[in-house]
Every structure is written in C-alpha cells, then in structure tokens.
C-alpha cells in the first residue's frame, strides 16, 4: 500500500502563486509515475501533470507554462508550483502515484483563487 498526503492548498488572489506538496509513505519502492489532478465543483477530475521517477514530465495544455511539477525521490514527495493563478483554477487538487499497475490517490487539498 502507498499513502499520499497533499498539503499547501489555501486561498490566494488572482495572479498569485501556491506550491502544493504530496508526500508518499508506505511501500513506496517501485512507485514510478506521480501526478497531479484537480476537480472543480460540478466537474470531472482533470489531468494536470505527471512526472516519472527519472524526471520526465507531461503537462495538460491548460496549465503548461503556469504550473511546474517536480519531484524529490529521496523524500518521496512530488510538488506542483502554480503561478499566475486564476479563479478557474479553484478546485480540489489531488496527487496520485502509479505502482506496478495500481494507482493510489490522496484525499486532496483545496485551492481557492479569489478575484
């Protein structure tokens, strides 16, 4: 089992920045890809970015250039640096981790962007 705990969410004004963290614990060996998703009220969960253990990244077009995913393998932690935030970025942000075909999810952290 892998446990994921997100942190760093909160209230920020339009144009501001936040950095989310997701710490993995448990049987984290063989965890390869980790990623970030978000879910706004009344909408489906949306892919944002992924990063492999080797550092290869993929981004959704909606956040490319504004969000940056990074990872510290020694700390089993993945980060999401979010800049130039907009009210449409308001959502619960989730991280996930893939381990040999099984995907684990955290409980999410709320990001609210005010006008």
PDB file of N, CA and C in Angstrom:
ATOM      1  N   UNK A   1       0.824  -1.193   0.000  1.00  0.00           N
ATOM      2  CA  UNK A   1       0.000   0.000   0.000  1.00  0.00           C
ATOM      3  C   UNK A   1       0.864   1.252   0.000  1.00  0.00           C
ATOM      4  N   UNK A   2       0.359   2.293  -0.637  1.00  0.00           N
ATOM      5  CA  UNK A   2       1.017   3.592  -0.661  1.00  0.00           C
ATOM      6  C   UNK A   2       0.020   4.626  -0.158  1.00  0.00           C
ATOM      7  N   UNK A   3       0.448   5.442   0.785  1.00  0.00           N
ATOM      8  CA  UNK A   3      -0.395   6.522   1.287  1.00  0.00           C
ATOM      9  C   UNK A   3       0.149   7.845   0.745  1.00  0.00           C
ATOM     10  N   UNK A   4      -0.783   8.700   0.328  1.00  0.00           N
ATOM     11  CA  UNK A   4      -0.424  10.005  -0.231  1.00  0.00           C
ATOM     12  C   UNK A   4      -1.132  11.095   0.557  1.00  0.00           C
ATOM     13  N   UNK A   5      -0.399  12.123   0.957  1.00  0.00           N
ATOM     14  CA  UNK A   5      -0.973  13.235   1.698  1.00  0.00           C
ATOM     15  C   UNK A   5      -0.574  14.534   1.013  1.00  0.00           C
ATOM     16  N   UNK A   6      -1.584  15.259   0.521  1.00  0.00           N
ATOM     17  CA  UNK A   6      -1.348  16.543  -0.114  1.00  0.00           C
ATOM     18  C   UNK A   6      -1.387  17.655   0.926  1.00  0.00           C
ATOM     19  N   UNK A   7      -0.660  18.727   0.646  1.00  0.00           N
ATOM     20  CA  UNK A   7      -0.679  19.908   1.504  1.00  0.00           C
ATOM     21  C   UNK A   7      -0.322  21.126   0.657  1.00  0.00           C
ATOM     22  N   UNK A   8      -0.564  22.296   1.228  1.00  0.00           N
ATOM     23  CA  UNK A   8      -0.175  23.530   0.559  1.00  0.00           C
ATOM     24  C   UNK A   8      -1.313  24.298  -0.076  1.00  0.00           C
ATOM     25  N   UNK A   9      -2.515  23.744  -0.033  1.00  0.00           N
ATOM     26  CA  UNK A   9      -3.643  24.467  -0.594  1.00  0.00           C
ATOM     27  C   UNK A   9      -4.046  25.634   0.284  1.00  0.00           C
ATOM     28  N   UNK A  10      -4.942  26.446  -0.230  1.00  0.00           N
ATOM     29  CA  UNK A  10      -5.410  27.593   0.548  1.00  0.00           C
ATOM     30  C   UNK A  10      -6.065  28.614  -0.351  1.00  0.00           C
ATOM     31  N   UNK A  11      -6.226  29.797   0.202  1.00  0.00           N
ATOM     32  CA  UNK A  11      -6.868  30.906  -0.502  1.00  0.00           C
ATOM     33  C   UNK A  11      -5.779  31.834  -1.044  1.00  0.00           C
ATOM     34  N   UNK A  12      -5.888  32.174  -2.321  1.00  0.00           N
ATOM     35  CA  UNK A  12      -4.913  33.061  -2.947  1.00  0.00           C
ATOM     36  C   UNK A  12      -5.645  33.986  -3.902  1.00  0.00           C
ATOM     37  N   UNK A  13      -5.114  35.165  -4.107  1.00  0.00           N
ATOM     38  CA  UNK A  13      -5.734  36.108  -5.029  1.00  0.00           C
ATOM     39  C   UNK A  13      -5.332  35.797  -6.471  1.00  0.00           C
ATOM     40  N   UNK A  14      -6.134  36.269  -7.399  1.00  0.00           N
ATOM     41  CA  UNK A  14      -5.813  36.124  -8.820  1.00  0.00           C
ATOM     42  C   UNK A  14      -4.411  36.668  -9.101  1.00  0.00           C
ATOM     43  N   UNK A  15      -3.648  35.893  -9.846  1.00  0.00           N
ATOM     44  CA  UNK A  15      -2.278  36.269 -10.170  1.00  0.00           C
ATOM     45  C   UNK A  15      -1.249  35.758  -9.189  1.00  0.00           C
ATOM     46  N   UNK A  16      -1.722  35.215  -8.069  1.00  0.00           N
ATOM     47  CA  UNK A  16      -0.811  34.727  -7.045  1.00  0.00           C
ATOM     48  C   UNK A  16      -0.260  33.349  -7.350  1.00  0.00           C
ATOM     49  N   UNK A  17       0.519  32.840  -6.401  1.00  0.00           N
ATOM     50  CA  UNK A  17       1.176  31.544  -6.559  1.00  0.00           C
ATOM     51  C   UNK A  17       0.949  30.684  -5.323  1.00  0.00           C
ATOM     52  N   UNK A  18       0.993  29.394  -5.546  1.00  0.00           N
ATOM     53  CA  UNK A  18       0.960  28.409  -4.473  1.00  0.00           C
ATOM     54  C   UNK A  18       1.848  27.249  -4.869  1.00  0.00           C
ATOM     55  N   UNK A  19       2.389  26.588  -3.867  1.00  0.00           N
ATOM     56  CA  UNK A  19       3.138  25.361  -4.112  1.00  0.00           C
ATOM     57  C   UNK A  19       2.510  24.239  -3.316  1.00  0.00           C
ATOM     58  N   UNK A  20       2.040  23.242  -4.027  1.00  0.00           N
ATOM     59  CA  UNK A  20       1.451  22.066  -3.400  1.00  0.00           C
ATOM     60  C   UNK A  20       2.509  20.990  -3.231  1.00  0.00           C
ATOM     61  N   UNK A  21       2.357  20.223  -2.166  1.00  0.00           N
ATOM     62  CA  UNK A  21       3.240  19.095  -1.909  1.00  0.00           C
ATOM     63  C   UNK A  21       2.406  17.844  -1.747  1.00  0.00           C
ATOM     64  N   UNK A  22       2.990  16.722  -2.094  1.00  0.00           N
ATOM     65  CA  UNK A  22       2.330  15.434  -1.895  1.00  0.00           C
ATOM     66  C   UNK A  22       3.386  14.452  -1.411  1.00  0.00           C
ATOM     67  N   UNK A  23       3.240  14.030  -0.169  1.00  0.00           N
ATOM     68  CA  UNK A  23       4.203  13.112   0.429  1.00  0.00           C
ATOM     69  C   UNK A  23       3.676  11.689   0.365  1.00  0.00           C
ATOM     70  N   UNK A  24       4.491  10.799  -0.147  1.00  0.00           N
ATOM     71  CA  UNK A  24       4.130   9.386  -0.228  1.00  0.00           C
ATOM     72  C   UNK A  24       4.800   8.626   0.907  1.00  0.00           C
ATOM     73  N   UNK A  25       4.071   7.668   1.462  1.00  0.00           N
ATOM     74  CA  UNK A  25       4.624   6.821   2.511  1.00  0.00           C
ATOM     75  C   UNK A  25       4.122   5.403   2.310  1.00  0.00           C
ATOM     76  N   UNK A  26       4.682   4.506   3.090  1.00  0.00           N
ATOM     77  CA  UNK A  26       4.311   3.108   2.945  1.00  0.00           C
ATOM     78  C   UNK A  26       5.281   2.388   2.025  1.00  0.00           C
ATOM     79  N   UNK A  27       4.756   1.516   1.221  1.00  0.00           N
ATOM     80  CA  UNK A  27       5.608   0.724   0.330  1.00  0.00           C
ATOM     81  C   UNK A  27       5.860   1.493  -0.965  1.00  0.00           C
ATOM     82  N   UNK A  28       6.714   2.503  -0.861  1.00  0.00           N
ATOM     83  CA  UNK A  28       6.922   3.429  -1.979  1.00  0.00           C
ATOM     84  C   UNK A  28       7.944   2.938  -3.009  1.00  0.00           C
ATOM     85  N   UNK A  29       8.633   1.849  -2.707  1.00  0.00           N
ATOM     86  CA  UNK A  29       9.566   1.341  -3.700  1.00  0.00           C
ATOM     87  C   UNK A  29       8.751   0.913  -4.921  1.00  0.00           C
ATOM     88  N   UNK A  30       9.325   1.061  -6.084  1.00  0.00           N
ATOM     89  CA  UNK A  30       8.681   0.738  -7.360  1.00  0.00           C
ATOM     90  C   UNK A  30       7.577   1.710  -7.758  1.00  0.00           C
ATOM     91  N   UNK A  31       7.385   2.791  -6.977  1.00  0.00           N
ATOM     92  CA  UNK A  31       6.478   3.844  -7.451  1.00  0.00           C
ATOM     93  C   UNK A  31       7.181   4.565  -8.589  1.00  0.00           C
ATOM     94  N   UNK A  32       6.543   4.625  -9.739  1.00  0.00           N
ATOM     95  CA  UNK A  32       7.170   5.284 -10.880  1.00  0.00           C
ATOM     96  C   UNK A  32       6.536   6.650 -11.106  1.00  0.00           C
ATOM     97  N   UNK A  33       5.494   6.700 -11.893  1.00  0.00           N
ATOM     98  CA  UNK A  33       4.895   7.986 -12.235  1.00  0.00           C
ATOM     99  C   UNK A  33       4.043   8.512 -11.083  1.00  0.00           C
ATOM    100  N   UNK A  34       4.218   9.798 -10.813  1.00  0.00           N
ATOM    101  CA  UNK A  34       3.347  10.515  -9.875  1.00  0.00           C
ATOM    102  C   UNK A  34       2.751  11.702 -10.614  1.00  0.00           C
ATOM    103  N   UNK A  35       1.572  12.100 -10.197  1.00  0.00           N
ATOM    104  CA  UNK A  35       0.922  13.162 -10.944  1.00  0.00           C
ATOM    105  C   UNK A  35      -0.013  13.989 -10.104  1.00  0.00           C
ATOM    106  N   UNK A  36      -0.507  15.045 -10.733  1.00  0.00           N
ATOM    107  CA  UNK A  36      -1.478  15.942 -10.114  1.00  0.00           C
ATOM    108  C   UNK A  36      -2.714  16.042 -10.996  1.00  0.00           C
ATOM    109  N   UNK A  37      -3.860  16.038 -10.345  1.00  0.00           N
ATOM    110  CA  UNK A  37      -5.150  16.215 -10.982  1.00  0.00           C
ATOM    111  C   UNK A  37      -5.921  17.228 -10.148  1.00  0.00           C
ATOM    112  N   UNK A  38      -7.020  17.710 -10.699  1.00  0.00           N
ATOM    113  CA  UNK A  38      -7.886  18.588  -9.920  1.00  0.00           C
ATOM    114  C   UNK A  38      -9.338  18.336 -10.298  1.00  0.00           C
ATOM    115  N   UNK A  39     -10.214  18.706  -9.367  1.00  0.00           N
ATOM    116  CA  UNK A  39     -11.644  18.571  -9.617  1.00  0.00           C
ATOM    117  C   UNK A  39     -12.350  19.800  -9.089  1.00  0.00           C
ATOM    118  N   UNK A  40     -12.932  20.533 -10.003  1.00  0.00           N
ATOM    119  CA  UNK A  40     -13.716  21.714  -9.638  1.00  0.00           C
ATOM    120  C   UNK A  40     -15.148  21.288  -9.338  1.00  0.00           C
ATOM    121  N   UNK A  41     -15.888  22.092  -8.576  1.00  0.00           N
ATOM    122  CA  UNK A  41     -17.271  21.739  -8.244  1.00  0.00           C
ATOM    123  C   UNK A  41     -18.102  21.483  -9.494  1.00  0.00           C
ATOM    124  N   UNK A  42     -18.759  20.342  -9.521  1.00  0.00           N
ATOM    125  CA  UNK A  42     -19.640  20.015 -10.628  1.00  0.00           C
ATOM    126  C   UNK A  42     -18.934  19.554 -11.887  1.00  0.00           C
ATOM    127  N   UNK A  43     -17.616  19.370 -11.816  1.00  0.00           N
ATOM    128  CA  UNK A  43     -16.867  18.967 -12.997  1.00  0.00           C
ATOM    129  C   UNK A  43     -16.137  17.659 -12.747  1.00  0.00           C
ATOM    130  N   UNK A  44     -15.692  17.030 -13.840  1.00  0.00           N
ATOM    131  CA  UNK A  44     -14.936  15.796 -13.722  1.00  0.00           C
ATOM    132  C   UNK A  44     -13.497  16.100 -13.312  1.00  0.00           C
ATOM    133  N   UNK A  45     -12.850  15.075 -12.771  1.00  0.00           N
ATOM    134  CA  UNK A  45     -11.453  15.231 -12.402  1.00  0.00           C
ATOM    135  C   UNK A  45     -10.627  15.455 -13.667  1.00  0.00           C
ATOM    136  N   UNK A  46      -9.702  16.398 -13.594  1.00  0.00           N
ATOM    137  CA  UNK A  46      -8.946  16.861 -14.752  1.00  0.00           C
ATOM    138  C   UNK A  46      -7.452  16.594 -14.554  1.00  0.00           C
ATOM    139  N   UNK A  47      -6.823  16.020 -15.554  1.00  0.00           N
ATOM    140  CA  UNK A  47      -5.387  15.782 -15.515  1.00  0.00           C
ATOM    141  C   UNK A  47      -4.633  17.109 -15.606  1.00  0.00           C
ATOM    142  N   UNK A  48      -3.560  17.236 -14.808  1.00  0.00           N
ATOM    143  CA  UNK A  48      -2.727  18.433 -14.849  1.00  0.00           C
ATOM    144  C   UNK A  48      -1.297  18.119 -15.312  1.00  0.00           C
ATOM    145  N   UNK A  49      -0.650  17.193 -14.629  1.00  0.00           N
ATOM    146  CA  UNK A  49       0.752  16.931 -14.940  1.00  0.00           C
ATOM    147  C   UNK A  49       1.185  15.618 -14.311  1.00  0.00           C
ATOM    148  N   UNK A  50       2.184  14.991 -14.942  1.00  0.00           N
ATOM    149  CA  UNK A  50       2.799  13.809 -14.367  1.00  0.00           C
ATOM    150  C   UNK A  50       4.313  13.928 -14.459  1.00  0.00           C
ATOM    151  N   UNK A  51       4.990  13.167 -13.611  1.00  0.00           N
ATOM    152  CA  UNK A  51       6.444  13.125 -13.628  1.00  0.00           C
ATOM    153  C   UNK A  51       6.883  11.712 -13.287  1.00  0.00           C
ATOM    154  N   UNK A  52       7.842  11.194 -14.050  1.00  0.00           N
ATOM    155  CA  UNK A  52       8.349   9.863 -13.768  1.00  0.00           C
ATOM    156  C   UNK A  52       9.473   9.942 -12.738  1.00  0.00           C
ATOM    157  N   UNK A  53       9.873   8.787 -12.255  1.00  0.00           N
ATOM    158  CA  UNK A  53      10.971   8.754 -11.296  1.00  0.00           C
ATOM    159  C   UNK A  53      12.229   9.373 -11.900  1.00  0.00           C
ATOM    160  N   UNK A  54      12.380   9.240 -13.203  1.00  0.00           N
ATOM    161  CA  UNK A  54      13.544   9.800 -13.876  1.00  0.00           C
ATOM    162  C   UNK A  54      13.428  11.269 -14.215  1.00  0.00           C
ATOM    163  N   UNK A  55      12.266  11.862 -13.951  1.00  0.00           N
ATOM    164  CA  UNK A  55      12.105  13.297 -14.152  1.00  0.00           C
ATOM    165  C   UNK A  55      11.435  13.710 -15.453  1.00  0.00           C
ATOM    166  N   UNK A  56      10.943  12.765 -16.226  1.00  0.00           N
ATOM    167  CA  UNK A  56      10.233  13.122 -17.451  1.00  0.00           C
ATOM    168  C   UNK A  56       8.837  13.631 -17.095  1.00  0.00           C
ATOM    169  N   UNK A  57       8.456  14.748 -17.703  1.00  0.00           N
ATOM    170  CA  UNK A  57       7.189  15.396 -17.349  1.00  0.00           C
ATOM    171  C   UNK A  57       6.250  15.485 -18.547  1.00  0.00           C
ATOM    172  N   UNK A  58       4.969  15.502 -18.228  1.00  0.00           N
ATOM    173  CA  UNK A  58       3.907  15.738 -19.201  1.00  0.00           C
ATOM    174  C   UNK A  58       2.937  16.711 -18.561  1.00  0.00           C
ATOM    175  N   UNK A  59       2.466  17.691 -19.335  1.00  0.00           N
ATOM    176  CA  UNK A  59       1.532  18.691 -18.818  1.00  0.00           C
ATOM    177  C   UNK A  59       0.278  18.762 -19.675  1.00  0.00           C
ATOM    178  N   UNK A  60      -0.831  19.096 -19.032  1.00  0.00           N
ATOM    179  CA  UNK A  60      -2.028  19.446 -19.768  1.00  0.00           C
ATOM    180  C   UNK A  60      -1.830  20.822 -20.396  1.00  0.00           C
ATOM    181  N   UNK A  61      -2.420  21.017 -21.555  1.00  0.00           N
ATOM    182  CA  UNK A  61      -2.286  22.307 -22.238  1.00  0.00           C
ATOM    183  C   UNK A  61      -2.812  23.458 -21.380  1.00  0.00           C
ATOM    184  N   UNK A  62      -3.800  23.170 -20.551  1.00  0.00           N
ATOM    185  CA  UNK A  62      -4.445  24.221 -19.765  1.00  0.00           C
ATOM    186  C   UNK A  62      -3.527  24.824 -18.712  1.00  0.00           C
ATOM    187  N   UNK A  63      -2.458  24.110 -18.346  1.00  0.00           N
ATOM    188  CA  UNK A  63      -1.571  24.613 -17.297  1.00  0.00           C
ATOM    189  C   UNK A  63      -0.135  24.767 -17.762  1.00  0.00           C
ATOM    190  N   UNK A  64       0.148  24.383 -18.982  1.00  0.00           N
ATOM    191  CA  UNK A  64       1.511  24.454 -19.488  1.00  0.00           C
ATOM    192  C   UNK A  64       1.991  25.905 -19.460  1.00  0.00           C
ATOM    193  N   UNK A  65       3.177  26.113 -18.906  1.00  0.00           N
ATOM    194  CA  UNK A  65       3.718  27.459 -18.789  1.00  0.00           C
ATOM    195  C   UNK A  65       3.368  28.159 -17.482  1.00  0.00           C
ATOM    196  N   UNK A  66       2.356  27.683 -16.772  1.00  0.00           N
ATOM    197  CA  UNK A  66       1.981  28.273 -15.481  1.00  0.00           C
ATOM    198  C   UNK A  66       2.298  27.354 -14.309  1.00  0.00           C
ATOM    199  N   UNK A  67       2.135  26.060 -14.518  1.00  0.00           N
ATOM    200  CA  UNK A  67       2.369  25.088 -13.447  1.00  0.00           C
ATOM    201  C   UNK A  67       3.642  24.301 -13.748  1.00  0.00           C
ATOM    202  N   UNK A  68       4.356  23.949 -12.694  1.00  0.00           N
ATOM    203  CA  UNK A  68       5.560  23.139 -12.826  1.00  0.00           C
ATOM    204  C   UNK A  68       5.523  21.998 -11.830  1.00  0.00           C
ATOM    205  N   UNK A  69       5.669  20.782 -12.326  1.00  0.00           N
ATOM    206  CA  UNK A  69       5.723  19.614 -11.460  1.00  0.00           C
ATOM    207  C   UNK A  69       7.185  19.250 -11.230  1.00  0.00           C
ATOM    208  N   UNK A  70       7.481  18.858  -9.998  1.00  0.00           N
ATOM    209  CA  UNK A  70       8.835  18.416  -9.674  1.00  0.00           C
ATOM    210  C   UNK A  70       8.743  17.316  -8.634  1.00  0.00           C
ATOM    211  N   UNK A  71       9.885  16.716  -8.358  1.00  0.00           N
ATOM    212  CA  UNK A  71       9.855  15.525  -7.512  1.00  0.00           C
ATOM    213  C   UNK A  71      11.174  15.392  -6.780  1.00  0.00           C
ATOM    214  N   UNK A  72      11.081  14.983  -5.529  1.00  0.00           N
ATOM    215  CA  UNK A  72      12.256  14.656  -4.728  1.00  0.00           C
ATOM    216  C   UNK A  72      12.150  13.184  -4.365  1.00  0.00           C
ATOM    217  N   UNK A  73      12.873  12.350  -5.082  1.00  0.00           N
ATOM    218  CA  UNK A  73      12.748  10.907  -4.858  1.00  0.00           C
ATOM    219  C   UNK A  73      13.228  10.494  -3.468  1.00  0.00           C
ATOM    220  N   UNK A  74      14.219  11.198  -2.954  1.00  0.00           N
ATOM    221  CA  UNK A  74      14.730  10.861  -1.621  1.00  0.00           C
ATOM    222  C   UNK A  74      13.676  11.101  -0.546  1.00  0.00           C
ATOM    223  N   UNK A  75      12.817  12.077  -0.764  1.00  0.00           N
ATOM    224  CA  UNK A  75      11.764  12.405   0.202  1.00  0.00           C
ATOM    225  C   UNK A  75      10.423  11.797  -0.198  1.00  0.00           C
ATOM    226  N   UNK A  76      10.383  11.085  -1.316  1.00  0.00           N
ATOM    227  CA  UNK A  76       9.118  10.506  -1.806  1.00  0.00           C
ATOM    228  C   UNK A  76       8.031  11.567  -1.892  1.00  0.00           C
ATOM    229  N   UNK A  77       8.386  12.716  -2.411  1.00  0.00           N
ATOM    230  CA  UNK A  77       7.474  13.852  -2.451  1.00  0.00           C
ATOM    231  C   UNK A  77       7.439  14.438  -3.859  1.00  0.00           C
ATOM    232  N   UNK A  78       6.237  14.775  -4.283  1.00  0.00           N
ATOM    233  CA  UNK A  78       6.056  15.458  -5.559  1.00  0.00           C
ATOM    234  C   UNK A  78       5.443  16.819  -5.285  1.00  0.00           C
ATOM    235  N   UNK A  79       5.828  17.801  -6.074  1.00  0.00           N
ATOM    236  CA  UNK A  79       5.390  19.173  -5.871  1.00  0.00           C
ATOM    237  C   UNK A  79       4.670  19.688  -7.121  1.00  0.00           C
ATOM    238  N   UNK A  80       3.834  20.690  -6.908  1.00  0.00           N
ATOM    239  CA  UNK A  80       3.227  21.399  -8.022  1.00  0.00           C
ATOM    240  C   UNK A  80       3.316  22.891  -7.723  1.00  0.00           C
ATOM    241  N   UNK A  81       4.187  23.567  -8.447  1.00  0.00           N
ATOM    242  CA  UNK A  81       4.304  25.015  -8.338  1.00  0.00           C
ATOM    243  C   UNK A  81       3.300  25.639  -9.286  1.00  0.00           C
ATOM    244  N   UNK A  82       2.412  26.448  -8.738  1.00  0.00           N
ATOM    245  CA  UNK A  82       1.350  27.056  -9.534  1.00  0.00           C
ATOM    246  C   UNK A  82       1.506  28.568  -9.521  1.00  0.00           C
ATOM    247  N   UNK A  83       1.665  29.146 -10.678  1.00  0.00           N
ATOM    248  CA  UNK A  83       1.829  30.590 -10.813  1.00  0.00           C
ATOM    249  C   UNK A  83       0.703  31.177 -11.639  1.00  0.00           C
ATOM    250  N   UNK A  84       0.559  32.483 -11.554  1.00  0.00           N
ATOM    251  CA  UNK A  84      -0.456  33.202 -12.342  1.00  0.00           C
ATOM    252  C   UNK A  84      -1.831  32.557 -12.184  1.00  0.00           C
ATOM    253  N   UNK A  85      -2.213  32.320 -10.962  1.00  0.00           N
ATOM    254  CA  UNK A  85      -3.458  31.608 -10.707  1.00  0.00           C
ATOM    255  C   UNK A  85      -4.672  32.436 -11.090  1.00  0.00           C
ATOM    256  N   UNK A  86      -5.697  31.722 -11.542  1.00  0.00           N
ATOM    257  CA  UNK A  86      -6.937  32.346 -11.995  1.00  0.00           C
ATOM    258  C   UNK A  86      -8.095  31.777 -11.182  1.00  0.00           C
ATOM    259  N   UNK A  87      -9.211  32.474 -11.124  1.00  0.00           N
ATOM    260  CA  UNK A  87     -10.370  31.894 -10.428  1.00  0.00           C
ATOM    261  C   UNK A  87     -10.771  30.524 -10.980  1.00  0.00           C
ATOM    262  N   UNK A  88     -10.539  30.290 -12.272  1.00  0.00           N
ATOM    263  CA  UNK A  88     -10.890  28.999 -12.866  1.00  0.00           C
ATOM    264  C   UNK A  88      -9.975  27.873 -12.389  1.00  0.00           C
ATOM    265  N   UNK A  89      -8.915  28.197 -11.664  1.00  0.00           N
ATOM    266  CA  UNK A  89      -8.050  27.180 -11.073  1.00  0.00           C
ATOM    267  C   UNK A  89      -8.586  26.679  -9.735  1.00  0.00           C
ATOM    268  N   UNK A  90      -9.663  27.294  -9.257  1.00  0.00           N
ATOM    269  CA  UNK A  90     -10.258  26.859  -7.995  1.00  0.00           C
ATOM    270  C   UNK A  90     -10.744  25.418  -8.122  1.00  0.00           C
ATOM    271  N   UNK A  91     -10.271  24.575  -7.215  1.00  0.00           N
ATOM    272  CA  UNK A  91     -10.599  23.152  -7.277  1.00  0.00           C
ATOM    273  C   UNK A  91      -9.959  22.445  -6.097  1.00  0.00           C
ATOM    274  N   UNK A  92     -10.324  21.192  -5.931  1.00  0.00           N
ATOM    275  CA  UNK A  92      -9.582  20.304  -5.044  1.00  0.00           C
ATOM    276  C   UNK A  92      -8.497  19.639  -5.882  1.00  0.00           C
ATOM    277  N   UNK A  93      -7.276  19.717  -5.394  1.00  0.00           N
ATOM    278  CA  UNK A  93      -6.123  19.191  -6.116  1.00  0.00           C
ATOM    279  C   UNK A  93      -5.696  17.864  -5.480  1.00  0.00           C
ATOM    280  N   UNK A  94      -5.551  16.869  -6.332  1.00  0.00           N
ATOM    281  CA  UNK A  94      -5.199  15.518  -5.890  1.00  0.00           C
ATOM    282  C   UNK A  94      -3.872  15.090  -6.512  1.00  0.00           C
ATOM    283  N   UNK A  95      -3.101  14.347  -5.755  1.00  0.00           N
ATOM    284  CA  UNK A  95      -1.942  13.710  -6.359  1.00  0.00           C
ATOM    285  C   UNK A  95      -2.223  12.216  -6.464  1.00  0.00           C
ATOM    286  N   UNK A  96      -1.527  11.574  -7.375  1.00  0.00           N
ATOM    287  CA  UNK A  96      -1.614  10.123  -7.467  1.00  0.00           C
ATOM    288  C   UNK A  96      -0.248   9.530  -7.746  1.00  0.00           C
ATOM    289  N   UNK A  97      -0.173   8.235  -7.544  1.00  0.00           N
ATOM    290  CA  UNK A  97       1.079   7.518  -7.749  1.00  0.00           C
ATOM    291  C   UNK A  97       0.770   6.164  -8.368  1.00  0.00           C
ATOM    292  N   UNK A  98       1.546   5.802  -9.342  1.00  0.00           N
ATOM    293  CA  UNK A  98       1.379   4.514 -10.008  1.00  0.00           C
ATOM    294  C   UNK A  98       2.465   3.551  -9.554  1.00  0.00           C
ATOM    295  N   UNK A  99       2.033   2.387  -9.112  1.00  0.00           N
ATOM    296  CA  UNK A  99       2.982   1.363  -8.692  1.00  0.00           C
ATOM    297  C   UNK A  99       2.557   0.039  -9.303  1.00  0.00           C
ATOM    298  N   UNK A 100       3.320  -0.392 -10.267  1.00  0.00           N
ATOM    299  CA  UNK A 100       3.116  -1.683 -10.916  1.00  0.00           C
ATOM    300  C   UNK A 100       1.638  -1.898 -11.233  1.00  0.00           C
ATOM    301  N   UNK A 101       1.051  -0.929 -11.934  1.00  0.00           N
ATOM    302  CA  UNK A 101      -0.304  -1.099 -12.415  1.00  0.00           C
ATOM    303  C   UNK A 101      -1.392  -0.703 -11.446  1.00  0.00           C
ATOM    304  N   UNK A 102      -1.048  -0.335 -10.232  1.00  0.00           N
ATOM    305  CA  UNK A 102      -2.042   0.129  -9.262  1.00  0.00           C
ATOM    306  C   UNK A 102      -1.862   1.625  -9.056  1.00  0.00           C
ATOM    307  N   UNK A 103      -2.980   2.345  -9.067  1.00  0.00           N
ATOM    308  CA  UNK A 103      -2.936   3.788  -8.862  1.00  0.00           C
ATOM    309  C   UNK A 103      -3.476   4.132  -7.484  1.00  0.00           C
ATOM    310  N   UNK A 104      -2.710   4.906  -6.761  1.00  0.00           N
ATOM    311  CA  UNK A 104      -3.103   5.371  -5.427  1.00  0.00           C
ATOM    312  C   UNK A 104      -3.405   6.862  -5.492  1.00  0.00           C
ATOM    313  N   UNK A 105      -4.357   7.290  -4.667  1.00  0.00           N
ATOM    314  CA  UNK A 105      -4.775   8.685  -4.638  1.00  0.00           C
ATOM    315  C   UNK A 105      -4.704   9.230  -3.224  1.00  0.00           C
ATOM    316  N   UNK A 106      -4.402  10.528  -3.142  1.00  0.00           N
ATOM    317  CA  UNK A 106      -4.524  11.220  -1.881  1.00  0.00           C
ATOM    318  C   UNK A 106      -5.939  11.729  -1.706  1.00  0.00           C
ATOM    319  N   UNK A 107      -6.177  12.387  -0.576  1.00  0.00           N
ATOM    320  CA  UNK A 107      -7.517  12.906  -0.277  1.00  0.00           C
ATOM    321  C   UNK A 107      -7.747  14.308  -0.803  1.00  0.00           C
ATOM    322  N   UNK A 108      -6.699  14.948  -1.315  1.00  0.00           N
ATOM    323  CA  UNK A 108      -6.865  16.236  -1.944  1.00  0.00           C
ATOM    324  C   UNK A 108      -6.616  17.412  -1.020  1.00  0.00           C
ATOM    325  N   UNK A 109      -6.310  18.544  -1.638  1.00  0.00           N
ATOM    326  CA  UNK A 109      -6.155  19.803  -0.911  1.00  0.00           C
ATOM    327  C   UNK A 109      -6.865  20.882  -1.722  1.00  0.00           C
ATOM    328  N   UNK A 110      -7.607  21.728  -1.023  1.00  0.00           N
ATOM    329  CA  UNK A 110      -8.450  22.720  -1.688  1.00  0.00           C
ATOM    330  C   UNK A 110      -7.648  23.978  -2.019  1.00  0.00           C
ATOM    331  N   UNK A 111      -7.765  24.403  -3.252  1.00  0.00           N
ATOM    332  CA  UNK A 111      -7.188  25.668  -3.704  1.00  0.00           C
ATOM    333  C   UNK A 111      -8.334  26.576  -4.136  1.00  0.00           C
ATOM    334  N   UNK A 112      -8.378  27.758  -3.557  1.00  0.00           N
ATOM    335  CA  UNK A 112      -9.401  28.733  -3.905  1.00  0.00           C
ATOM    336  C   UNK A 112      -8.712  30.002  -4.379  1.00  0.00           C
ATOM    337  N   UNK A 113      -9.059  30.433  -5.580  1.00  0.00           N
ATOM    338  CA  UNK A 113      -8.469  31.641  -6.145  1.00  0.00           C
ATOM    339  C   UNK A 113      -9.552  32.716  -6.204  1.00  0.00           C
ATOM    340  N   UNK A 114      -9.343  33.783  -5.485  1.00  0.00           N
ATOM    341  CA  UNK A 114     -10.332  34.852  -5.423  1.00  0.00           C
ATOM    342  C   UNK A 114     -10.023  35.930  -6.466  1.00  0.00           C
ATOM    343  N   UNK A 115     -11.073  36.691  -6.773  1.00  0.00           N
ATOM    344  CA  UNK A 115     -10.917  37.761  -7.768  1.00  0.00           C
ATOM    345  C   UNK A 115     -10.042  38.881  -7.228  1.00  0.00           C
TER     346      UNK A 115
END
